[in-house]
Tab-separated table of C-alpha atoms in Angstrom:
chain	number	residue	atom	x	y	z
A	1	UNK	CA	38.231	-79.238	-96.439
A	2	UNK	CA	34.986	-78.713	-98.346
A	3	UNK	CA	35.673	-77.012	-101.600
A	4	UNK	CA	33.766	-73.344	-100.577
A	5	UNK	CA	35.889	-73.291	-97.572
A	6	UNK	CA	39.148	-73.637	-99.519
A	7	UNK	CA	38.390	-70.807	-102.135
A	8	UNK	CA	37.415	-68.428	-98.576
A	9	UNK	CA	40.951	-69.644	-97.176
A	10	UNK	CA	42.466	-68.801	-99.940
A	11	UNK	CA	40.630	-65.675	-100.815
A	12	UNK	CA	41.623	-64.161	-97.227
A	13	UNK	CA	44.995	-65.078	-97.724
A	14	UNK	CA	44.707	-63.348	-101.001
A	15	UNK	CA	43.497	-60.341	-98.990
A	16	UNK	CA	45.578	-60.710	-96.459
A	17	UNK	CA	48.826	-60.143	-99.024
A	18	UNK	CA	47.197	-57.266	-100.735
A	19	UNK	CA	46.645	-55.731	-97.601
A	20	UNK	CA	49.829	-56.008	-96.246
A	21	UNK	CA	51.805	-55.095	-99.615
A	22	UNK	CA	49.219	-51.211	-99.406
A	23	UNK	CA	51.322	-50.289	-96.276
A	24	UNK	CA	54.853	-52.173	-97.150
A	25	UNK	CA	56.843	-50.154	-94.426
A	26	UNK	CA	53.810	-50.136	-91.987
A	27	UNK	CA	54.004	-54.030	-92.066
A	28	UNK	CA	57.959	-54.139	-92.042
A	29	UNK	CA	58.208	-52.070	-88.921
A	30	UNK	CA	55.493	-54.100	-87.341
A	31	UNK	CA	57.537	-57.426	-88.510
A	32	UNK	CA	60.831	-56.231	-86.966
A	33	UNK	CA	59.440	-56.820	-83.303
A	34	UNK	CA	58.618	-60.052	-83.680
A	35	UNK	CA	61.786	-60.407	-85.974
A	36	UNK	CA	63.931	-59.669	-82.821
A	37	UNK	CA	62.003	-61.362	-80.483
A	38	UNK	CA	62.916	-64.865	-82.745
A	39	UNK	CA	65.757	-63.696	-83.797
A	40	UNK	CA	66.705	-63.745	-79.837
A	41	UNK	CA	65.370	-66.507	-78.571
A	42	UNK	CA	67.022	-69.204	-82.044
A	43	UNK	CA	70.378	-67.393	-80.802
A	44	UNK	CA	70.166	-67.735	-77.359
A	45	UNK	CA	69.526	-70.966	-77.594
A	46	UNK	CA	71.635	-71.754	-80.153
A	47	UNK	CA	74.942	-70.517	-78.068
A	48	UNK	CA	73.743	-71.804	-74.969
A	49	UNK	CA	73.360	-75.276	-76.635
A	50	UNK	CA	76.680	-75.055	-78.441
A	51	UNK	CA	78.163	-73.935	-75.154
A	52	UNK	CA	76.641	-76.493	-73.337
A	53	UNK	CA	77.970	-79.019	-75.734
A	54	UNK	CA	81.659	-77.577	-75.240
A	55	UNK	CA	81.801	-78.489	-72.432
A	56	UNK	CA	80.070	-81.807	-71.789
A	57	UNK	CA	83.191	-82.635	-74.550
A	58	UNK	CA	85.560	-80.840	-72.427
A	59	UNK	CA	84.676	-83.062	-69.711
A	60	UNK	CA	84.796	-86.245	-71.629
A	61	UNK	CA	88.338	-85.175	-72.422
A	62	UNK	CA	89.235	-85.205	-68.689
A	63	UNK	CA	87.370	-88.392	-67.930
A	64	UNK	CA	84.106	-88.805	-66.199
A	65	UNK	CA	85.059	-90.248	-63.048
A	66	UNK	CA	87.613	-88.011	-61.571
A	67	UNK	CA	87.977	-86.758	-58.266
A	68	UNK	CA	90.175	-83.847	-57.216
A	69	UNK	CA	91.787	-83.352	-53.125
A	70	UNK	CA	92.512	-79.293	-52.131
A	71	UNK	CA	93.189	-77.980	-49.121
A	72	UNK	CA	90.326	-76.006	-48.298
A	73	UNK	CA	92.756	-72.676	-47.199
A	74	UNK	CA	96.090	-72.350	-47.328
A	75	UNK	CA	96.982	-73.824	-44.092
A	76	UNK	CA	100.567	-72.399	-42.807
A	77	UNK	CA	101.145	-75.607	-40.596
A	78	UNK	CA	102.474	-77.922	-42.033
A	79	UNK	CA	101.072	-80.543	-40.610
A	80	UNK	CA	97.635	-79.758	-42.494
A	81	UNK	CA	99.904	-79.673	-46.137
A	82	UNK	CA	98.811	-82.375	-48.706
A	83	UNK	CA	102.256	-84.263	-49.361
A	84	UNK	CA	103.440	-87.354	-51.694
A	85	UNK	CA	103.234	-89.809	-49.739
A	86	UNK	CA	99.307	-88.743	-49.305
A	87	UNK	CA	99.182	-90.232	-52.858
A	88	UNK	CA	100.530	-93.555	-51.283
A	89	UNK	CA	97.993	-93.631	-48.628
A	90	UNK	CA	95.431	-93.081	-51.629
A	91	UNK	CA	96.860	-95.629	-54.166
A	92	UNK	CA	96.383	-98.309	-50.864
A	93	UNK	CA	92.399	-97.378	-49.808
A	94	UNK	CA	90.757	-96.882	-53.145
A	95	UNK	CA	89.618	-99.680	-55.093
A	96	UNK	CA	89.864	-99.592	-59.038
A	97	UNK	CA	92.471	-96.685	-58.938
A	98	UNK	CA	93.126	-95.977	-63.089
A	99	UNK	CA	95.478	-93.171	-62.255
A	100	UNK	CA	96.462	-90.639	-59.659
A	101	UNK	CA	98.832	-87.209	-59.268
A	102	UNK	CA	99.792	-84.349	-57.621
A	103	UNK	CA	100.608	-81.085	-58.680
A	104	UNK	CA	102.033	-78.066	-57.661
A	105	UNK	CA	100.795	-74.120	-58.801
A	106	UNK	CA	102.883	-70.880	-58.558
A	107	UNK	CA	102.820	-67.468	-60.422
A	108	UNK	CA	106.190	-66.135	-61.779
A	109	UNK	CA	107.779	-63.666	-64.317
A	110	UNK	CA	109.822	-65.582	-67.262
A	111	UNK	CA	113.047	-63.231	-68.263
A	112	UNK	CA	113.181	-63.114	-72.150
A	113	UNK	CA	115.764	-60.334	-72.706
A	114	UNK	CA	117.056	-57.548	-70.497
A	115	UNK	CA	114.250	-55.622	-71.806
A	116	UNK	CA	111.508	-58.396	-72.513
A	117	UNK	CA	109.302	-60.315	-69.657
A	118	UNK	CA	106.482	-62.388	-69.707
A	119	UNK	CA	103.825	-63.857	-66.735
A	120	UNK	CA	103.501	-67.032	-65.972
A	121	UNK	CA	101.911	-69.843	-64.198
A	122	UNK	CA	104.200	-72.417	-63.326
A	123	UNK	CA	102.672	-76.138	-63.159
A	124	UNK	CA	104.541	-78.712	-61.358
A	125	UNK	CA	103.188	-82.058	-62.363
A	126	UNK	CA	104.012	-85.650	-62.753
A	127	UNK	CA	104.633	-87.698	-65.698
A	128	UNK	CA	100.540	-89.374	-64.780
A	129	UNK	CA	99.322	-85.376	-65.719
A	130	UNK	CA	98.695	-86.530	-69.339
A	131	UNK	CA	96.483	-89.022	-68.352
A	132	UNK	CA	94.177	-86.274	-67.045
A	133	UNK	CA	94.743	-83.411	-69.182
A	134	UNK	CA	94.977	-83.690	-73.155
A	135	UNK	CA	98.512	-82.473	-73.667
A	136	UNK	CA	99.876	-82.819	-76.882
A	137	UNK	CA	103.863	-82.100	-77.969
A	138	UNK	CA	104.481	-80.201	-81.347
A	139	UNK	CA	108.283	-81.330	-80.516
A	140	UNK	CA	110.296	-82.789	-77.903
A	141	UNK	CA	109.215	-85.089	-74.809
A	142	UNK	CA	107.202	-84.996	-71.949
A	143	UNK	CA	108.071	-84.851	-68.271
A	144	UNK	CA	109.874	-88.401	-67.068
A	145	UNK	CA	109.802	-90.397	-63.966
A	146	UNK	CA	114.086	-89.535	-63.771
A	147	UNK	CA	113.515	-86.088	-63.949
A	148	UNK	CA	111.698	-86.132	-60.532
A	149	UNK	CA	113.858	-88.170	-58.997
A	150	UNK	CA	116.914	-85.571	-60.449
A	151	UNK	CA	115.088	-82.614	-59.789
A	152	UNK	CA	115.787	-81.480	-63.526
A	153	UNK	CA	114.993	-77.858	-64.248
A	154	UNK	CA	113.693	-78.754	-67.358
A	155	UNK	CA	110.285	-77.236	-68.762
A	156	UNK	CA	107.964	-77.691	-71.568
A	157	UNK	CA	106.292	-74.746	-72.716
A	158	UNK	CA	103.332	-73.790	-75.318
A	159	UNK	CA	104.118	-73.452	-78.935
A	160	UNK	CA	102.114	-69.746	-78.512
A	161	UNK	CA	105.097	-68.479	-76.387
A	162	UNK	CA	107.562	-70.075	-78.576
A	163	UNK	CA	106.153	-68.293	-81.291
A	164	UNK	CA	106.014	-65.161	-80.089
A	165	UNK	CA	109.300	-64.991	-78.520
A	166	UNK	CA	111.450	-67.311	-80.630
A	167	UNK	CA	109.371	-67.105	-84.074
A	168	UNK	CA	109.146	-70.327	-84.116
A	169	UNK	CA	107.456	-73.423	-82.544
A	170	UNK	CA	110.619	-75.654	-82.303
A	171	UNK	CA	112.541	-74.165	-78.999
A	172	UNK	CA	114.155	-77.784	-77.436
A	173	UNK	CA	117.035	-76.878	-75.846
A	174	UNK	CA	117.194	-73.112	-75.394
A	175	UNK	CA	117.051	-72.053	-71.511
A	176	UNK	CA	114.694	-69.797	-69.748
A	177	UNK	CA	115.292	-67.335	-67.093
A	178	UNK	CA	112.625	-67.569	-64.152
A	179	UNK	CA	111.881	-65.205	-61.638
A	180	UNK	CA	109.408	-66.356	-58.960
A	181	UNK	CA	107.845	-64.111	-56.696
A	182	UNK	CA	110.407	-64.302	-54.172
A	183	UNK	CA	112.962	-63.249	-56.393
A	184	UNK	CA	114.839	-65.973	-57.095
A	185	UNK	CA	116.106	-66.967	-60.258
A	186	UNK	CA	116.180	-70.375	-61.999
A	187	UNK	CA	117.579	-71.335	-65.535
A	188	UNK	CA	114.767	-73.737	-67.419
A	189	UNK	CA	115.953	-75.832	-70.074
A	190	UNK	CA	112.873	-76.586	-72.701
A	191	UNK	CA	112.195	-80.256	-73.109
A	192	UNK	CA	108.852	-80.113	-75.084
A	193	UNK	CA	106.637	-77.661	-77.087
A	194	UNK	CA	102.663	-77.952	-76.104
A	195	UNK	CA	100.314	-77.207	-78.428
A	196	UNK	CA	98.195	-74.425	-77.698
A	197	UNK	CA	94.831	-75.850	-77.262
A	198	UNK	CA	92.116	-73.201	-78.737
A	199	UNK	CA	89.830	-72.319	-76.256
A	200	UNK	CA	86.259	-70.707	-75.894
A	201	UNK	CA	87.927	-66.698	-75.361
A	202	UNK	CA	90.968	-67.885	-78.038
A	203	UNK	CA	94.433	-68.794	-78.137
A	204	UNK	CA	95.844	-65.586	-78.229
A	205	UNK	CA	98.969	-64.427	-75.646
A	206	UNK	CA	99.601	-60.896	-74.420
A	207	UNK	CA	101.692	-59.173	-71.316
A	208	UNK	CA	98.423	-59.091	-69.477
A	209	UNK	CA	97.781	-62.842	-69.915
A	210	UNK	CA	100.181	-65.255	-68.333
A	211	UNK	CA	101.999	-67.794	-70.312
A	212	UNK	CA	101.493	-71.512	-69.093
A	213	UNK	CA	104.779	-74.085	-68.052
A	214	UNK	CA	104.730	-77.071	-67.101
A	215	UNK	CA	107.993	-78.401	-64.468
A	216	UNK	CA	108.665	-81.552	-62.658
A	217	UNK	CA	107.290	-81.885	-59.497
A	218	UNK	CA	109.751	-81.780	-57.257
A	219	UNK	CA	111.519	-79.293	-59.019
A	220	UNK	CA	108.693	-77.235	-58.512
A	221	UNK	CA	108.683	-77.879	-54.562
A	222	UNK	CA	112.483	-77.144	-54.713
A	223	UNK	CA	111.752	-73.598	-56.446
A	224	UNK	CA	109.713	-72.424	-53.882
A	225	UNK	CA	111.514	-74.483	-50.874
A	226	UNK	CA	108.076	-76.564	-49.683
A	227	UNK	CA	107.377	-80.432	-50.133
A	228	UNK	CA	103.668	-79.139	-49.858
A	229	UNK	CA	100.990	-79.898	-53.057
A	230	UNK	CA	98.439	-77.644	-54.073
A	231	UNK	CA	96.208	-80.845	-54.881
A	232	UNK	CA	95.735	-84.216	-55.655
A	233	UNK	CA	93.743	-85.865	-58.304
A	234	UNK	CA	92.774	-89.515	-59.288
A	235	UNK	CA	90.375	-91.613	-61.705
A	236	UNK	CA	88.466	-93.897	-60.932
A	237	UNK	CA	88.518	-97.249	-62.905
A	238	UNK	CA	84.445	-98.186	-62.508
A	239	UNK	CA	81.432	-96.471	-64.776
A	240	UNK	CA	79.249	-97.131	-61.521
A	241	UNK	CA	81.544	-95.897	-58.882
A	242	UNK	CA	79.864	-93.272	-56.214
A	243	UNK	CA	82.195	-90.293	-56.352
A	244	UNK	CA	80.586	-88.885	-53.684
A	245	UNK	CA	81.084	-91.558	-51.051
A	246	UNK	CA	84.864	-92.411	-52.667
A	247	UNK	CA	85.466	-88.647	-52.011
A	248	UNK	CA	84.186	-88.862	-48.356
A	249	UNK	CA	85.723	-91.649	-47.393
A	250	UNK	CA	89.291	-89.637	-48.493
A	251	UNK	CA	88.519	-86.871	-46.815
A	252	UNK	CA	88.252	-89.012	-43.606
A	253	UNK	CA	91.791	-90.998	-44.147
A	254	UNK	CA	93.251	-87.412	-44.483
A	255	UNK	CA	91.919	-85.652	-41.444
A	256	UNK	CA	93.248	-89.262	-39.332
A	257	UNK	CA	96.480	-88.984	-41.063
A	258	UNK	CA	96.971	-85.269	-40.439
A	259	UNK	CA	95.064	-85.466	-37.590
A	260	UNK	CA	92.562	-82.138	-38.480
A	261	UNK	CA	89.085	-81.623	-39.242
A	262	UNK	CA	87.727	-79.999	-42.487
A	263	UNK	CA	90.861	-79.244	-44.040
A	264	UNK	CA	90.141	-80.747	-47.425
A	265	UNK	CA	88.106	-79.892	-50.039
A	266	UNK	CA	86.289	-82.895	-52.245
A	267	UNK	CA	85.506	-82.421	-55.901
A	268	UNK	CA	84.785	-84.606	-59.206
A	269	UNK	CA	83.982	-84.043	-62.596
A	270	UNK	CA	80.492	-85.096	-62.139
A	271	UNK	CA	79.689	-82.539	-59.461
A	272	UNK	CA	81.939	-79.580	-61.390
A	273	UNK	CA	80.191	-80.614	-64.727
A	274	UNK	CA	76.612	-80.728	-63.200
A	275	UNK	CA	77.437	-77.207	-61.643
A	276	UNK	CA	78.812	-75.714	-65.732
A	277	UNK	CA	75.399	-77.559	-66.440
A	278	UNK	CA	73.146	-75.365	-64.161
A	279	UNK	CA	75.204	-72.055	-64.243
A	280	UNK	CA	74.625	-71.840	-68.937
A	281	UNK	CA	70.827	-73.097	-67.871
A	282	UNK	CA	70.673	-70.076	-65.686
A	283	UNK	CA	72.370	-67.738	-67.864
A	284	UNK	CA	70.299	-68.856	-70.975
A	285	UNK	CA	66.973	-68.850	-69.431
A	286	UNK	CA	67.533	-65.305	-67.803
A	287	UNK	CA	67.925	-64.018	-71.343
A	288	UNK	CA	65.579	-66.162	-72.757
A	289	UNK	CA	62.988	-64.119	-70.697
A	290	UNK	CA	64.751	-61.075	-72.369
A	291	UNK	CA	64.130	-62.291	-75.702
A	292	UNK	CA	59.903	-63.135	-74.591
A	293	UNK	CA	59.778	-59.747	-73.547
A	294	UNK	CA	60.685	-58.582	-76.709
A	295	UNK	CA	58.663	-61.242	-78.516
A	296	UNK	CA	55.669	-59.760	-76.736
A	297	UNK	CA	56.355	-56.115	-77.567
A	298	UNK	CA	56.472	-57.103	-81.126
A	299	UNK	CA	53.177	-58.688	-80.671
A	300	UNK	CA	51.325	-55.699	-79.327
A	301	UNK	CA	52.832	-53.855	-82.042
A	302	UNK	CA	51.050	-56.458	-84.320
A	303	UNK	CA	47.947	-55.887	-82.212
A	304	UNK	CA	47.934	-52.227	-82.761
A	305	UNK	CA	48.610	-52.111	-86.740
A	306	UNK	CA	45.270	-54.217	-86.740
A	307	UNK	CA	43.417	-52.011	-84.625
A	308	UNK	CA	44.584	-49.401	-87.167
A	309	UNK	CA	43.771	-51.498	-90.159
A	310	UNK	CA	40.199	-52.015	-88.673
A	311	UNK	CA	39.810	-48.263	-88.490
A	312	UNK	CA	40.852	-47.592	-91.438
A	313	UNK	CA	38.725	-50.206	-93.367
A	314	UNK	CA	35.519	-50.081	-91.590
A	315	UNK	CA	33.539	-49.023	-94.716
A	316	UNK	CA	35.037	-51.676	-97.168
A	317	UNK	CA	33.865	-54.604	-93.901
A	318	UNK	CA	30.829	-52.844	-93.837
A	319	UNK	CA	30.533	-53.620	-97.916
A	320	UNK	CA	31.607	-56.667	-97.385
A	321	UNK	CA	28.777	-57.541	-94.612
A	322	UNK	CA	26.134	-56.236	-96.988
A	323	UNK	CA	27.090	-58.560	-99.866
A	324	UNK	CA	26.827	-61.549	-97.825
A	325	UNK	CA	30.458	-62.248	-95.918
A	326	UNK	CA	30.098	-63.793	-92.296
A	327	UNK	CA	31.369	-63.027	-89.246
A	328	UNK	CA	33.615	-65.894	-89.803
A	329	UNK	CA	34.601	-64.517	-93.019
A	330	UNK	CA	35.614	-61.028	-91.581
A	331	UNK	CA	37.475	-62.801	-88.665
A	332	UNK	CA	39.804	-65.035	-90.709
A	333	UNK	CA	40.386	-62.272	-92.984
A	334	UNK	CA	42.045	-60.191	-90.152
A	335	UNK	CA	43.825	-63.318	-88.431
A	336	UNK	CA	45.287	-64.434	-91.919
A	337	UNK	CA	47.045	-60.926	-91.786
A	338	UNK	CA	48.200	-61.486	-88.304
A	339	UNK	CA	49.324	-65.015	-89.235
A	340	UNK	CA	51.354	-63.877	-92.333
A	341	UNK	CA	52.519	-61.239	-90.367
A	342	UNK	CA	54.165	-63.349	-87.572
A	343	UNK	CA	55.239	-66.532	-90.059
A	344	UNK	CA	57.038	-64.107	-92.698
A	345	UNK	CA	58.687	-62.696	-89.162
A	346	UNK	CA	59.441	-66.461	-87.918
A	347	UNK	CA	61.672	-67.614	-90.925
A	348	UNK	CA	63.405	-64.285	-90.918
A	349	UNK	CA	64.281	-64.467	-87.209
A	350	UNK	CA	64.837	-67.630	-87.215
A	351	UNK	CA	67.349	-68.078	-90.515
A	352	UNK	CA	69.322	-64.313	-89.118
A	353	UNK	CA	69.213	-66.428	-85.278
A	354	UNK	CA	70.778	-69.272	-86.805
A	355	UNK	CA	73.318	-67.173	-88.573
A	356	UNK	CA	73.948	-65.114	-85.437
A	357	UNK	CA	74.769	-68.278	-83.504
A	358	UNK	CA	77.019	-69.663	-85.954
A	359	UNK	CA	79.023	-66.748	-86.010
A	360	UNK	CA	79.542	-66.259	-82.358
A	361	UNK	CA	80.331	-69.226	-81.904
A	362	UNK	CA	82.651	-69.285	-84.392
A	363	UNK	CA	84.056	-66.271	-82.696
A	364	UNK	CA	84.478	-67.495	-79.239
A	365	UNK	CA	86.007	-70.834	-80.412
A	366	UNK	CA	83.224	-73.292	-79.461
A	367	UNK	CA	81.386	-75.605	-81.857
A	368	UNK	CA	78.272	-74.286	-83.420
A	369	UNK	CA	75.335	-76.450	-83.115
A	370	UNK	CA	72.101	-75.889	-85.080
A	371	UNK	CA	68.848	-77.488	-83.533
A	372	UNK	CA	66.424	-78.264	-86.022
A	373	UNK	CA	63.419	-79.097	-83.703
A	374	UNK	CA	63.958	-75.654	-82.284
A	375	UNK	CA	63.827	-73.530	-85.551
A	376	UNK	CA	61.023	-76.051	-86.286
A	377	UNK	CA	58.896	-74.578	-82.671
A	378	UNK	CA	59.892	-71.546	-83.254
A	379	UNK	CA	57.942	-71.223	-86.914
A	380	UNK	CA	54.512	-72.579	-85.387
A	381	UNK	CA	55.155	-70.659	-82.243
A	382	UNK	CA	55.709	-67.261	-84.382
A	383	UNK	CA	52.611	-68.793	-86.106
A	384	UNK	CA	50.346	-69.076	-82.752
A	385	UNK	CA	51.751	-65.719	-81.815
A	386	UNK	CA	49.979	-64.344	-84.933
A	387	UNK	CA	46.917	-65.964	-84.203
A	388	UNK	CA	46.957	-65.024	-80.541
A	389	UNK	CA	47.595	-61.158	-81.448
A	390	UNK	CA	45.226	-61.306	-83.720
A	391	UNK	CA	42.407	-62.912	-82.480
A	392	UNK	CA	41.129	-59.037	-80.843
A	393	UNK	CA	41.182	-57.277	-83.927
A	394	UNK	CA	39.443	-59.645	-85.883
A	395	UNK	CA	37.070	-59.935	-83.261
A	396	UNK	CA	36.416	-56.020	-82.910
A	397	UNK	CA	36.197	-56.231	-86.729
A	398	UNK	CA	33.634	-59.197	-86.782
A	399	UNK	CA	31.356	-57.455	-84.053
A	400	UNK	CA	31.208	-54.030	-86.494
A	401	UNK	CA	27.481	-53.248	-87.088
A	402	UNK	CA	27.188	-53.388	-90.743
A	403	UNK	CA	25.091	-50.281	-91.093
A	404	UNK	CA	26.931	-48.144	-89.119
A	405	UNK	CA	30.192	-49.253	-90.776
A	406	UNK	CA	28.545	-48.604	-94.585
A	407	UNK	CA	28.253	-44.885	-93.129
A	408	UNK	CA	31.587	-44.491	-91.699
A	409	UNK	CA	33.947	-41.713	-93.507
């Protein structure tokens, strides 16, 4: 940069600051719109990323290649009812089988005292479950291949209901009164305490939020008198395998078995995960507009202060014309005020966004992630912003006729 257009850069930006600093709360009020506008768009993003990342790990958790069998409704004949020895038919037709199990859902009402009750969703499983959900025991054991085969009322419940109920975590042994819906009661001897994984809304257990159990299998068929499974879910063994096909190929073996037509329901993780994917895309661009909106707004507010600031310094441009100062001159003058204007609002909105996002994320349990290429757009797009709000007032300012602006009151 020759040496004359250096001291002019810097003499506008000189300007520019004194300028700005005449009218502090004129220039703060015009800074807050484009404050909010970055302010939304580094938190938006930020959640939406950290939300995204949640649960791509909540995914790799479960395992990237499974695929899940439902009924489609709940059938009444029970001829349509997914059953064990469905899982036999499965273990023999799919190739590279890692693991496969069924499960069994129902909603009851745990009995903790003649005057204390508590909701809850009663999981029959096998002892394969942990191999597709991350359960880990505080105390005690898991569900076992004998208790199946015994129908064992035994249970394993979260350390979160222990706590609250019992005051402490360690509960093996005690027995639990359940009601189901039906009305028939069941005593539940604890096996294992869960621990309560944190999730994105919190750990926290109320009356209006059901407690979670876990119950053999077929002790969960025998409390509700039906051998039928609410689903059926297996991994696959094989990077490359294609879900998709696996998952119709099942769905045909089950309609010949049964001997039915769309009955069943396909899913995997890929599909479900792709689907989470799309739906925080969705969500974060719709308020990502928001935030543009309001980005905008604050730039037409920037727009505006200049106009004003042209008005009210028509006679000092006109002096400045008559000593010799170019178009040019006048021009840069008025965008280096728009360009401080938008930059100063940039790193604010973008250190307050950054904060924002770590705290709600903090607050709804789900890792914070801070993108650095993002803060880094957001800084020269604040930047552009000024120049692009700014390029009409210095323009109108430019095109002032010197003489006419020397006799302006």
């Amino acid at each position: 940069m020759p040496e004359k257009d250096a001291f002019m850069f810097t003499e506008n930006l000189a300007q520019a600051f004194t300028s700005l600093k005449a009218n502090k709360l004129r220039s703060i009020l015009t800074m807050l719109g484009v404050v909010m506008g970055v302010f939304s768009i580094i938190t938006i993003l930020a959640i939406g990323n950290a939300a995204q990342k949640y649960i791509d790990a909540q995914f790799e958790q479960l395992g990237a290649n499974i695929i899940s069998v439902q009924e489609r409704t709940k059938s009444p004949d029970s001829a349509d009812w997914l059953k064990l020895e469905d899982i036999e038919m499965i273990k023999s037709m799919v190739p590279n089988l890692k693991n496969i199990h069924g499960f069994v859902q129902q909603v009851g009402e745990i009995r903790i005292s003649s005057k204390k009750s508590q909701q809850v969703y009663i999981v029959g499983i096998q002892p394969q479950y942990r191999n597709f959900e991350a359960l880990e025991l505080s105390s005690g054991r898991f569900i076992k291949e004998n208790d199946l085969e015994a129908n064992n009322r035994v249970v394993l419940v979260q350390d979160k209901f222990a706590r609250r109920y019992y005051n402490t975590a360690d509960i093996d042994g005690e027995v639990i009164t359940y009601i189901d819906q039906k009305g028939s009661i069941a005593k539940l001897k604890v096996v294992g305490v869960i621990k309560t994984k944190p999730g994105i809304f919190g750990d926290s257990l109320d009356e209006y939020m059901p407690a979670i159990m876990y119950v053999p299998l077929t002790t969960a068929q025998n409390l509700n008198g039906s051998k039928r499974l609410d689903g059926i879910e297996l991994a696959i063994d094989d990077p490359k395998a294609d879900l998709t096909r696996i998952g119709q190929q099942l769905v045909k073996a089950l309609e010949f078995k049964h001997k039915n037509e769309d009955k069943y329901l396909i899913q995997n993780t890929a599909d479900i995960q792709a689907s989470f994917g799309e739906i925080t895309m969705v969500i974060s661009l719709v308020f990502l507009a928001i935030a543009i909106i309001t980005l905008i707004v604050g730039g037409i507010g920037i727009i505006n202060i200049l106009l004003v600031s042209v008005k009210e310094r028509t006679r000092e441009i006109g002096i400045r014309r008559a000593l010799g100062a170019a178009k040019r001159d006048i021009v840069m003058q008025f965008l280096a005020e728009s360009i401080i204007l938008t930059g100063i609002s940039g790193v604010l909105g973008i250190v307050i966004g950054i904060a924002a996002g770590l705290i709600i994320s903090n607050a709804i349990n789900i890792p914070p992630v801070v993108d650095i290429k993002i803060s880094i757009l957001a800084f020269i797009g604040s930047i552009l912003l000024g120049v692009l709000f700014g390029v009409y007032p210095a323009k109108k300012a430019a095109d002032l006729d010197p003489i006419e602006a020397l006799r302006y009151e």
